[in-house]
mmCIF file of C-alpha atoms and ligand atoms in Angstrom:
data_model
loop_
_atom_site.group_PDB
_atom_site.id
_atom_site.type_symbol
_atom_site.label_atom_id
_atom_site.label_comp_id
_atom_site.label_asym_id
_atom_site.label_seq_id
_atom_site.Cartn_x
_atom_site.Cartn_y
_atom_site.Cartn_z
ATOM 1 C CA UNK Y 143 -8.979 8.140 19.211
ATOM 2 C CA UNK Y 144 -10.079 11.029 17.372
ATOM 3 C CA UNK Y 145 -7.351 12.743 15.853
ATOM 4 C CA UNK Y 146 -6.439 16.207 13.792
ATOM 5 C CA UNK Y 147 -3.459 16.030 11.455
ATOM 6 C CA UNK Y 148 -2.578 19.771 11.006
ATOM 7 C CA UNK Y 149 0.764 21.193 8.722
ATOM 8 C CA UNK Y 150 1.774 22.699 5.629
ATOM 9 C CA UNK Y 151 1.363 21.104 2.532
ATOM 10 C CA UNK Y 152 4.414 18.774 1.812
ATOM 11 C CA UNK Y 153 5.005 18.713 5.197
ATOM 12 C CA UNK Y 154 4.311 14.886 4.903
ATOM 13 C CA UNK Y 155 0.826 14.435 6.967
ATOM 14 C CA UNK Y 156 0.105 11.788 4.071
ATOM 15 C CA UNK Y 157 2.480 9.711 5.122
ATOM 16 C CA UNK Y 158 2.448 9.868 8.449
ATOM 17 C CA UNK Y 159 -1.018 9.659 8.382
ATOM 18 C CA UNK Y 160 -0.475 6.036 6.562
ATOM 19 C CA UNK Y 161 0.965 4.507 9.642
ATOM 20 C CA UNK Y 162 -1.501 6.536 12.371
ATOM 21 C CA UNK Y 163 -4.113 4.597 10.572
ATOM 22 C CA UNK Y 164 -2.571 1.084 10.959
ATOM 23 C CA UNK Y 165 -1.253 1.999 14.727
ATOM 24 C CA UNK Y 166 -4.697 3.458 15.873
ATOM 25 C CA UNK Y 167 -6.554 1.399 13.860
ATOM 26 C CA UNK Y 168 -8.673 4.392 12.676
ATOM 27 C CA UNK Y 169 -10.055 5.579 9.718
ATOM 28 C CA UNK Y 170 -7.625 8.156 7.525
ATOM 29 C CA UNK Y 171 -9.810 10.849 6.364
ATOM 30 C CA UNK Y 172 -7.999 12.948 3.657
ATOM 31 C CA UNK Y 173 -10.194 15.440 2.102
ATOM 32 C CA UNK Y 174 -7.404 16.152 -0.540
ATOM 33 C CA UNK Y 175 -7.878 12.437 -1.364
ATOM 34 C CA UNK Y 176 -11.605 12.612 -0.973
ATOM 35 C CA UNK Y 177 -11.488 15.800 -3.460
ATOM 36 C CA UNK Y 178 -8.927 14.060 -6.253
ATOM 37 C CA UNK Y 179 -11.542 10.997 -6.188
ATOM 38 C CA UNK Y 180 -14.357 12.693 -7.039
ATOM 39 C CA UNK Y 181 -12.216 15.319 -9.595
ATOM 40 C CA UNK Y 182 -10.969 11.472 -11.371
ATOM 41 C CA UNK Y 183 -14.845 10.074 -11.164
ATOM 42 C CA UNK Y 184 -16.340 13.952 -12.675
ATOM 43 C CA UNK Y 185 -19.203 13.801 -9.995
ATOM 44 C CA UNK Y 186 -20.445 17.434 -9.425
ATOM 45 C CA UNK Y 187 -18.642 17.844 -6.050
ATOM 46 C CA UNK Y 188 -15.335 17.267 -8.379
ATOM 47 C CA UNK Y 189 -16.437 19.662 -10.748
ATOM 48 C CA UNK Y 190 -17.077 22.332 -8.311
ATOM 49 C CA UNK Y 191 -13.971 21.684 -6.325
ATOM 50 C CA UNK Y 192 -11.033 21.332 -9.355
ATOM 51 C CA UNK Y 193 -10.261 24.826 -10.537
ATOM 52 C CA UNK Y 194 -9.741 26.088 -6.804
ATOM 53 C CA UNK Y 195 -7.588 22.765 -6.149
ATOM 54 C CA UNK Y 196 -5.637 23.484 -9.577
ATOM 55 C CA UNK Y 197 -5.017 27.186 -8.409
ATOM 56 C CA UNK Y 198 -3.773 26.760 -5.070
ATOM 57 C CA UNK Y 199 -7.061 28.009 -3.454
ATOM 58 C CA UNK Y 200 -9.150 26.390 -0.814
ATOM 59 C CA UNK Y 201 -12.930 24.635 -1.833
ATOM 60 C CA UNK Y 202 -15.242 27.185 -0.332
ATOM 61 C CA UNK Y 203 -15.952 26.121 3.747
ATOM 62 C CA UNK Y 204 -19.661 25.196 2.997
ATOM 63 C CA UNK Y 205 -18.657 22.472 0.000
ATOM 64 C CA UNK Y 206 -15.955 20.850 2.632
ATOM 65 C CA UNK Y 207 -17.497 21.035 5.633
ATOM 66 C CA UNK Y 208 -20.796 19.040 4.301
ATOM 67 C CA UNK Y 209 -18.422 16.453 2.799
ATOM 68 C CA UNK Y 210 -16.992 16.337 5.694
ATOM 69 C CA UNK Y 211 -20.233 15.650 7.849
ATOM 70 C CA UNK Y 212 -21.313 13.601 5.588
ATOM 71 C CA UNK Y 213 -18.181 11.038 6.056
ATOM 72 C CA UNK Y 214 -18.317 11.594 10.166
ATOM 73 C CA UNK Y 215 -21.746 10.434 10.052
ATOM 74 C CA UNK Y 216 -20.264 7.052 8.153
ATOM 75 C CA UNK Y 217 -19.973 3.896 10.820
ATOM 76 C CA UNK Y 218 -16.269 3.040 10.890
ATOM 77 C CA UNK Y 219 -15.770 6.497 12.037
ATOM 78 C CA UNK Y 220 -17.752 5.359 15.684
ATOM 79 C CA UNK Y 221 -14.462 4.083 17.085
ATOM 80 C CA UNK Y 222 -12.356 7.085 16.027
ATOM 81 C CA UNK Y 223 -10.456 8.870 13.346
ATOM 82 C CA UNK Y 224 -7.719 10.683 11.610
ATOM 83 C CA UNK Y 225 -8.360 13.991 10.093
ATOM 84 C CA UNK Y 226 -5.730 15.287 7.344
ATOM 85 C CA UNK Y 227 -6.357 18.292 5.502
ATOM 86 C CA UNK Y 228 -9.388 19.109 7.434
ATOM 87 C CA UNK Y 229 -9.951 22.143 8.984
ATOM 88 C CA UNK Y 230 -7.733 24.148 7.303
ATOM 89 C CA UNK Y 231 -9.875 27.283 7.954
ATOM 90 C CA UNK Y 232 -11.288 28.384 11.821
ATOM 91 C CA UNK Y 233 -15.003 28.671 9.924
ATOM 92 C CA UNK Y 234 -14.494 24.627 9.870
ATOM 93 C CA UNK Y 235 -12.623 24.480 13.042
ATOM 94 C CA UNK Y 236 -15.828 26.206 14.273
ATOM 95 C CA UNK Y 237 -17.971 23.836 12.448
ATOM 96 C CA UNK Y 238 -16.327 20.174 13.246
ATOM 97 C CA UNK Y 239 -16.410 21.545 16.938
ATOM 98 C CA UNK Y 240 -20.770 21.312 16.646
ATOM 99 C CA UNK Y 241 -20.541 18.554 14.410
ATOM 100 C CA UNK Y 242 -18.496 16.433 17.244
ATOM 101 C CA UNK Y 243 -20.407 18.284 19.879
ATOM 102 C CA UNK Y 244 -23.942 16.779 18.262
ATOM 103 C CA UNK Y 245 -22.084 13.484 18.585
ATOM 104 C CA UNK Y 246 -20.830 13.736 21.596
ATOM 105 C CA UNK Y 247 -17.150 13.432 21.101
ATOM 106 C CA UNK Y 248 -14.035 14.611 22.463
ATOM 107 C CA UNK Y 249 -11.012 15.578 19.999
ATOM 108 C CA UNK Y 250 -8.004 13.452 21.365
ATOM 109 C CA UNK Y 251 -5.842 15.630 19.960
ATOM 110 C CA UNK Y 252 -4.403 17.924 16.823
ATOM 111 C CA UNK Y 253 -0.884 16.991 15.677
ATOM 112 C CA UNK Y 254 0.893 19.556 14.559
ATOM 113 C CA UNK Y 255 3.614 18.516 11.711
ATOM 114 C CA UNK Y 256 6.304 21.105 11.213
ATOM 115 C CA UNK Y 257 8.685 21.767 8.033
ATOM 116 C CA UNK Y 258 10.528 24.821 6.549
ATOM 117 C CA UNK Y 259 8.889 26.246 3.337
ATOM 118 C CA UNK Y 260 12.309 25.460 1.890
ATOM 119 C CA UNK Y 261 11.972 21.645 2.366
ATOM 120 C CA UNK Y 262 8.339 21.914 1.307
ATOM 121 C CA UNK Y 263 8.701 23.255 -1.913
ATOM 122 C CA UNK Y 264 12.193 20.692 -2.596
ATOM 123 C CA UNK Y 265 10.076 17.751 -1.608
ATOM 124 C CA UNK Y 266 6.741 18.612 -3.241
ATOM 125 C CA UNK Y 267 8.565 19.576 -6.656
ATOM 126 C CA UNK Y 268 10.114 16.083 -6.617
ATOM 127 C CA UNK Y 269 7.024 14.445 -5.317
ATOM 128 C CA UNK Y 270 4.939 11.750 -7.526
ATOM 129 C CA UNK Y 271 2.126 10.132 -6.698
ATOM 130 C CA UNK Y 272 0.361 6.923 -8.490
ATOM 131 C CA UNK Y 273 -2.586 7.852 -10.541
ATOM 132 C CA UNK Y 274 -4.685 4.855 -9.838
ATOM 133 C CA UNK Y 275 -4.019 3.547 -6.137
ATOM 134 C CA UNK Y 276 -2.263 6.836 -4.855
ATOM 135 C CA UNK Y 277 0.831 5.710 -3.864
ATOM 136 C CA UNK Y 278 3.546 8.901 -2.789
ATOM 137 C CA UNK Y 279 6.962 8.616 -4.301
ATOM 138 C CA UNK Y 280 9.664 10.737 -4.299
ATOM 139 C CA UNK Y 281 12.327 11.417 -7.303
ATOM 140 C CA UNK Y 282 14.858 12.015 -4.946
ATOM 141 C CA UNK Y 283 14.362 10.214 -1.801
ATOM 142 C CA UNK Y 284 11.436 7.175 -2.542
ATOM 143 C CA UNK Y 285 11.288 6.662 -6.692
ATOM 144 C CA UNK Y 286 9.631 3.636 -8.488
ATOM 145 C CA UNK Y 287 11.713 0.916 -9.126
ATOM 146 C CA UNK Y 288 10.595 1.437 -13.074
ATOM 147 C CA UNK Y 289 10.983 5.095 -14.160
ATOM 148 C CA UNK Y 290 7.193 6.050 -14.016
ATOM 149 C CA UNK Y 291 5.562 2.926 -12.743
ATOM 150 C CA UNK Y 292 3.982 2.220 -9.006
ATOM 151 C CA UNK Y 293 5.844 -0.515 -7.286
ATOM 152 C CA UNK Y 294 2.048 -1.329 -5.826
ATOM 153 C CA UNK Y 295 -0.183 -1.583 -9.083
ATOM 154 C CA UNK Y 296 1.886 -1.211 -11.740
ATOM 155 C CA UNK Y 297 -0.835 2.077 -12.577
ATOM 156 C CA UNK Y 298 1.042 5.464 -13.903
ATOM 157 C CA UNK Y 299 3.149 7.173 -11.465
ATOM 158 C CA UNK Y 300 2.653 11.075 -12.338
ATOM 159 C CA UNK Y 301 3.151 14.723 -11.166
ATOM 160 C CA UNK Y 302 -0.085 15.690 -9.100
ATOM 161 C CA UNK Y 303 -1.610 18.664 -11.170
ATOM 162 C CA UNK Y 304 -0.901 21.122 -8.084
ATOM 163 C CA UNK Y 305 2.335 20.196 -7.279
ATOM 164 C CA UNK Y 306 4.163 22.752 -9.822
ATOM 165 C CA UNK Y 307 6.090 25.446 -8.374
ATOM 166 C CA UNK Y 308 3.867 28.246 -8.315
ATOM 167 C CA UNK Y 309 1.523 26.591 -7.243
ATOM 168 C CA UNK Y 310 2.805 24.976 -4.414
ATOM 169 C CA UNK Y 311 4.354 28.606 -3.598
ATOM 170 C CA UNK Y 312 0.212 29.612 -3.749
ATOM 171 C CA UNK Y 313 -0.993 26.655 -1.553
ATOM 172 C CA UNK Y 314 1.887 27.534 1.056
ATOM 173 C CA UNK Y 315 0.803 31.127 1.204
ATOM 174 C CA UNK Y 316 -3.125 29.706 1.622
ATOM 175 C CA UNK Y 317 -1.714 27.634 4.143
ATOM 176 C CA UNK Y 318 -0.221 30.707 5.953
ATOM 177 C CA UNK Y 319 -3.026 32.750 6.042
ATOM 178 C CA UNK Y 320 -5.535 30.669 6.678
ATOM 179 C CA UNK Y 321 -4.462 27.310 8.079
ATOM 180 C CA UNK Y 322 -1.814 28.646 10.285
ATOM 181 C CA UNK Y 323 -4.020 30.544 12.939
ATOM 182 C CA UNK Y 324 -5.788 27.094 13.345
ATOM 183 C CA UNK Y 325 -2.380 25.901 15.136
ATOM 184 C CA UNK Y 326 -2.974 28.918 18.158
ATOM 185 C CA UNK Y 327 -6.478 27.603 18.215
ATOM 186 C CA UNK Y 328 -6.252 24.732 19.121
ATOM 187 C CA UNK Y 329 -3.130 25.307 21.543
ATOM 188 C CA UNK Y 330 -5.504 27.575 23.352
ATOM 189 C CA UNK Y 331 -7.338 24.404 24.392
ATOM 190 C CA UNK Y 332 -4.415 22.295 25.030
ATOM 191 C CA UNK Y 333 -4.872 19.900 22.292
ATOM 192 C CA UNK Y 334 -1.573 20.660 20.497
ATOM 193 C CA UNK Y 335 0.830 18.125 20.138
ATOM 194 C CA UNK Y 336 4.106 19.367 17.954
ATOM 195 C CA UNK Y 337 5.991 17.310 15.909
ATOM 196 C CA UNK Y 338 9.108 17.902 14.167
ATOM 197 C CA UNK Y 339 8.538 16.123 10.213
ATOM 198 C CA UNK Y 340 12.180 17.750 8.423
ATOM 199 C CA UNK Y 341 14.025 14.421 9.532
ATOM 200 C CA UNK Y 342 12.995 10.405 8.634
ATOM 201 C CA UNK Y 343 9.457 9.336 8.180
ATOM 202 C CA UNK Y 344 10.263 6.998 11.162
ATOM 203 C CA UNK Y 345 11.365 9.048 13.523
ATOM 204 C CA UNK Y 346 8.223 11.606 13.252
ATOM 205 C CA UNK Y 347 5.587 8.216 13.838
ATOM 206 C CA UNK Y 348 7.991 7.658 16.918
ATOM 207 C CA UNK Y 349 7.476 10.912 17.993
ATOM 208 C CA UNK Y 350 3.591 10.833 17.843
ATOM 209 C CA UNK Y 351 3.583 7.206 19.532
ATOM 210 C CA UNK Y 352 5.834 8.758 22.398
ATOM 211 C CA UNK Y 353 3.259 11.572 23.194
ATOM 212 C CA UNK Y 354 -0.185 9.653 22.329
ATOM 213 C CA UNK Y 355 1.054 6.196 23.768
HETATM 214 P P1 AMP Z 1144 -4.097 18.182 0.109
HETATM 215 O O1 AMP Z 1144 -4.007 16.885 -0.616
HETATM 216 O O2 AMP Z 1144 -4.524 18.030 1.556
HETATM 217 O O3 AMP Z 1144 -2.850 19.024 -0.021
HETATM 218 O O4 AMP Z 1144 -5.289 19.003 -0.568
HETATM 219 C C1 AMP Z 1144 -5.231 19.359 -1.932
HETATM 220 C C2 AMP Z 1144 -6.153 20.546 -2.190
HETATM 221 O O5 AMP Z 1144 -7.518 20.187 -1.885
HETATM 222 C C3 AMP Z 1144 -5.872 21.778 -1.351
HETATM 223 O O6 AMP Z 1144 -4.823 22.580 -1.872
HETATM 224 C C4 AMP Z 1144 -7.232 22.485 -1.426
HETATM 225 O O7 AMP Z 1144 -7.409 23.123 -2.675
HETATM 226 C C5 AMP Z 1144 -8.204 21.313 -1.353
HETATM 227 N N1 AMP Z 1144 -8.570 21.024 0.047
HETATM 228 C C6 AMP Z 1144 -8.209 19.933 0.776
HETATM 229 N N2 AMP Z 1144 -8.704 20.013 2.028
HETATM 230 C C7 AMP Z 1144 -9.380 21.193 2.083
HETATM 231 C C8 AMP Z 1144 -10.084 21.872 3.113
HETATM 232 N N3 AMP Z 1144 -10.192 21.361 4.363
HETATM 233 N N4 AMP Z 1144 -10.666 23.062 2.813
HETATM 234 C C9 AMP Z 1144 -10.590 23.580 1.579
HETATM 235 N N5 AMP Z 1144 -9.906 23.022 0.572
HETATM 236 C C10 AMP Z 1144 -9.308 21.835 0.822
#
């Protein structure tokens, strides 16, 4: 299955992303994740990448869409995938089209996780994420058990650099203007499948399995 996870920030394509992975048995692809790596390890695709990522601003297309290549071309990614976060512009919908097209592959299809800005911005404000294994937590909804320790690793549980509230009112507007249009792109060749994230974690993987089997 090769798969597109496409939605706002906040909107909760982490998560649901978690459980694709172990349903599909796929590889999750986050480029997010694969920029915050190399931002925590200082290699020179983290340095070029962490001012745009601490402003709200996309990485420039050519930067992502190598990385990107670069982790198609990796082996587990034969029997499928799960894209989140990637393409968020059409100049990389444009250019994952020839990269599958070299290969040879078929999108399955592009999920398309909906929210309210509202909800994003009261979810990511509250949201916490472990600084060593990742783990997403919410103040509100999901918090550690101990005040600022993961439940998974005991590593530091902390505010993501980005997730302040200007900030995440920049990265929504990005997301607008740039992301959005990918939605009517890929509806134009059928590949949209809509899913409603505002209620239970649950109910949105439910959703998915009911329309992808
Ligand atoms: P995310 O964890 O998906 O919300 O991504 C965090 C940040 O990484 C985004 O706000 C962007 O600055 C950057 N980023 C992630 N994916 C992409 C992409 N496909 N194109 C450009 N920038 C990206």
């Amino acid at each position: 299955m090769q798969l597109i996870l496409l939605g706002a920030p906040g909107s909760g394509k982490g998560t649901l992303a978690a459980d694709l992975k172990s349903i599909y048995e796929i590889p999750h692809i986050s480029t997010g994740d694969i920029f915050r790596k190399n931002i925590s390890e200082k290699t020179e695709l983290g340095v070029k990448a962490e001012n745009y990522i601490n402003n709200g601003q996309l990485v420039p297309d050519e930067i992502t869409i190598e990385m990107v290549a670069d982790r198609l071309s990796q082996v587990d990614c034969e029997q499928g995938f799960l894209l989140d976060g990637f393409p968020r512009t059409i100049p990389q919908a444009d250019a994952l089209a020839a990269i599958l097209n070299d290969k040879g592959i078929k999108l399955t299809g592009v999920i398309n996780v909906t929210i309210s800005d509202e909800l994003v911005l009261k979810r990511l404000t509250s949201r916490r994420v472990c600084s060593q294994c990742g783990a997403s937590y919410n103040l509100i909804s999901l918090p550690p058990e101990v005040n600022g320790i993961c439940d998974k690793c005991g590593g530091q549980v902390v505010q993501r650099d980005d997730d302040h509230e200007e900030t995440i009112k920049k990265r929504l507007e990005t997301y607008h203007n740039q992301t959005k249009p990918l939605v009517d792109y890929y509806r134009n060749q059928n590949l949209i499948f809509d899913i409603s994230n505002e209620g239970k974690p649950e109910d949105a993987v439910a959703a998915v399995k009911g329309l992808l089997g």
